[in-house]
Amino acid sequence: MEYRLSKTPMEGELGDYAGPVNFIKVDGTKLESFWDKLVQEHHYLGYKNVIGSRLKYLITLEDRIIGAISFCSAAYKLGLRDKFVGWDEETRLSLLPHLVNNNLFLILPWIKVRHLASHVLALSLKKLKIDWEKWYGVEPYMVETFIEPERYLGTCYAAANWIRLGESKGLGRQGNSFVFDGHIKDLYVIVMSHRFANTFHPHIGRLCYENREELQAIINTPPIQYPKLLKDFGVNQISPESLAQSLFLHLEIFIPFLGRKELITHFVAMIKGLLSDLPHKSLEPISKAFEEPDEFRNFANFMTRSVWDDRGMQEEYQKQLSQFISHPMGMITGDGCDFKKQGSMSAGVAIQPCGPLGKMQSCQASLMVGYASELGYGLADFELYIPEIWFTEEFAEKHDACRIPEELVYKTKNQMMSNMLYKLVESGLFNGKYVGVDFNFGQDPQFLDSLPSGLVYFADVPGTLSAFPSSSKQKVSKSSSQELSPAPVQPVSVEEIVDSNKTTWSEVHLGNGPKGPVMAKDKCIKVVELRDQQPGKEVWLYVMQSKDGSRQYALCNESKTAKLQTIRIPALMRWSMKQCFQECRDYIGLDQYELRTWHGWKRHMLLTSISHFFVNKLRRQYSSTVGSQESVASAKCSKPKGDDCAKSSLITAENQDGDQPDAGFQDAGLLEAGLPVTGLPDAN
């Protein structure tokens, strides 16, 4: 096929063009001089001859030449890269031939096709993997590139899953020494070899933030004060100096995912704003309170458009959270979380079921995966639900305006939740015995069947859910692929089953609120699921009744011989996750964002989670209730005389005096012996 160079503009979407993107290797051919001239004329650096291993390609789309790209040997020594990989000097020297540098990338200035650049980068790596091994006899393990931040944001590299490691020192090699060349650039890398990744486990968390004094200054300008937040969370034994130091130790681990000082400043301002006593925690009031004047536009761009590794930051957050609260008896939870929204230009907004009552109104719907144990609780993952209509031609303009990823495809809420739960389980970060879900998922038998095996489910259900009262005196039937189960005459609502059941209510102590102990009643009843209008499996129906008479119902597939106090353990962890959502809404600003883009929403949820995690660290170490009041998760039950009652104590609390921030923040790992543990909040 013949290709032509034409300056006729190419615009629109990548999908508007039928032909595939191709790469023409020009090294040693008549086209090499044409490649050199094209780069000399249209790349801001011009053409520079490269000595050593190299590959040059012309990039084509349909019958048009649209750009050029080249690769060469990697830099001899890079501090950021070598820390990221984590190898020693001897290993670096032996494996350096397997590292490649993307030294030039050009899309011609009249080619303005959306998402083309990131698509080309992804395809070029497949071509590189084949040709580099063919011509030089070594497999490329990782590719690096340098970008001048004054000229480019690196958006196409970030979209192609490259990782920004930070700024170079601007040193170039001359002979056996390195001298400053006047150009500080952003370093991006991408790992191509799974074997290389599994051997060295490259991780941006190895890139420690060296200017600790600068970070401390940013945190203390202006000084942090959270009197209402600390009081409401029972944290009143911490000095302002210790509070600032604790925040520094908490945020330091996340700084390498940001890079430039401006982004670090915006990150700290956002966290301080979410933790503050501001009545509204959207971008504008936070910017006015914690940013320099006239910085609002840059602050907003930080949340929506700026290039920083939010994906890597979330992975590090999950790692830190798991070390802090993971426990063999813990629970992974899945909940829907909806946000009322006026207008129609925010990502995923639509007239759809909103809130626990399912009322139809304009909102954004999301899926949240959390974790709870006797050590605490927190949000672990979050995804914005994009309704199916947003993937139609009618919503194409809104889809692009909200920067929804092109590769995102429609999935139902159940499909999304199932994927999220499996992803968290397979990560191996969060141990546990239980998985809990809200009633939107709990009333779907097929969804319950699809949950990760080996975990006991505790699934909220509405009181209107139909089931069969279990009775050992009735005959049994067996449907295909189901266990033997009682066969009642007709199903009734679980609310009716509870009302007609004569099992005695037990009292459960949920915790100590401002007005004293918070009590409820609960009981467990065996029921038989309704499956396709037929009896299914026998499971436990758990019901908790509050002081005002309201009830919460759940199905649990705990063993048939389980006692009430055993099933109460997951019930209280589900209750604690509801407190987690309430805390994030009431104190951290979970629902107070004013961000229209998909990335903006994701970043707000991430920073909200990091902020809540900080409060939990403070509460564990400084809560005045530690040792003096029972934790919410300490379950007490009482029955009439003649019945035995066992305690299901999820938390052991010991009092600790003193003002020692380092104990809870330098190492967010498993608790050392003697550290106070408080996992759940006082109920209101």
CSV table of N, CA and C in Angstrom, one decimal, residues 332 421-422 425-426 432-435 447-457 557:
chain,number,residue,atom,x,y,z
A,332,ILE,N,-15.8,-8.0,54.0
A,332,ILE,CA,-15.8,-7.2,52.8
A,332,ILE,C,-17.3,-6.8,52.5
A,421,LEU,N,-16.1,-6.8,44.1
A,421,LEU,CA,-15.9,-7.7,45.2
A,421,LEU,C,-14.8,-8.7,44.9
A,422,TYR,N,-14.9,-9.3,43.7
A,422,TYR,CA,-13.9,-10.3,43.3
A,422,TYR,C,-12.5,-9.7,43.2
A,425,VAL,N,-11.1,-9.3,46.8
A,425,VAL,CA,-10.8,-10.6,47.3
A,425,VAL,C,-9.5,-11.1,46.7
A,426,GLU,N,-9.4,-11.0,45.4
A,426,GLU,CA,-8.2,-11.6,44.7
A,426,GLU,C,-7.0,-10.7,44.9
A,432,GLY,N,-10.7,-12.1,55.6
A,432,GLY,CA,-12.0,-12.1,56.2
A,432,GLY,C,-12.7,-13.4,56.1
A,433,LYS,N,-13.8,-13.4,56.8
A,433,LYS,CA,-14.7,-14.6,56.8
A,433,LYS,C,-16.0,-14.3,56.2
A,434,TYR,N,-16.4,-13.0,56.1
A,434,TYR,CA,-17.7,-12.6,55.7
A,434,TYR,C,-17.7,-11.7,54.4
A,435,VAL,N,-18.8,-11.7,53.7
A,435,VAL,CA,-19.1,-10.6,52.7
A,435,VAL,C,-20.5,-10.1,53.0
A,447,PHE,N,-27.3,-13.3,42.4
A,447,PHE,CA,-26.1,-12.5,42.8
A,447,PHE,C,-25.5,-13.2,44.0
A,448,LEU,N,-26.3,-13.6,45.0
A,448,LEU,CA,-25.7,-14.3,46.2
A,448,LEU,C,-25.0,-15.5,45.8
A,449,ASP,N,-25.5,-16.3,44.8
A,449,ASP,CA,-24.8,-17.5,44.3
A,449,ASP,C,-23.5,-17.1,43.7
A,450,SER,N,-23.3,-15.9,43.2
A,450,SER,CA,-22.1,-15.6,42.4
A,450,SER,C,-21.0,-15.0,43.4
A,451,LEU,N,-21.3,-14.8,44.6
A,451,LEU,CA,-20.3,-14.2,45.5
A,451,LEU,C,-19.1,-15.1,45.7
A,452,PRO,N,-18.0,-14.6,46.0
A,452,PRO,CA,-16.7,-15.4,46.2
A,452,PRO,C,-16.9,-16.5,47.1
A,453,SER,N,-16.5,-17.7,46.7
A,453,SER,CA,-16.7,-18.9,47.5
A,453,SER,C,-15.8,-18.8,48.7
A,454,GLY,N,-16.2,-19.5,49.8
A,454,GLY,CA,-15.4,-19.6,51.0
A,454,GLY,C,-15.8,-18.5,52.0
A,455,LEU,N,-16.6,-17.5,51.6
A,455,LEU,CA,-17.0,-16.5,52.5
A,455,LEU,C,-18.5,-16.6,52.9
A,456,VAL,N,-18.8,-16.4,54.1
A,456,VAL,CA,-20.2,-16.4,54.6
A,456,VAL,C,-20.8,-15.1,54.2
A,457,TYR,N,-22.0,-15.1,53.5
A,457,TYR,CA,-22.6,-13.9,53.2
A,457,TYR,C,-23.6,-13.4,54.3
A,557,ASN,N,-26.0,-17.2,55.3
A,557,ASN,CA,-25.8,-18.6,55.1
A,557,ASN,C,-24.8,-19.2,56.0
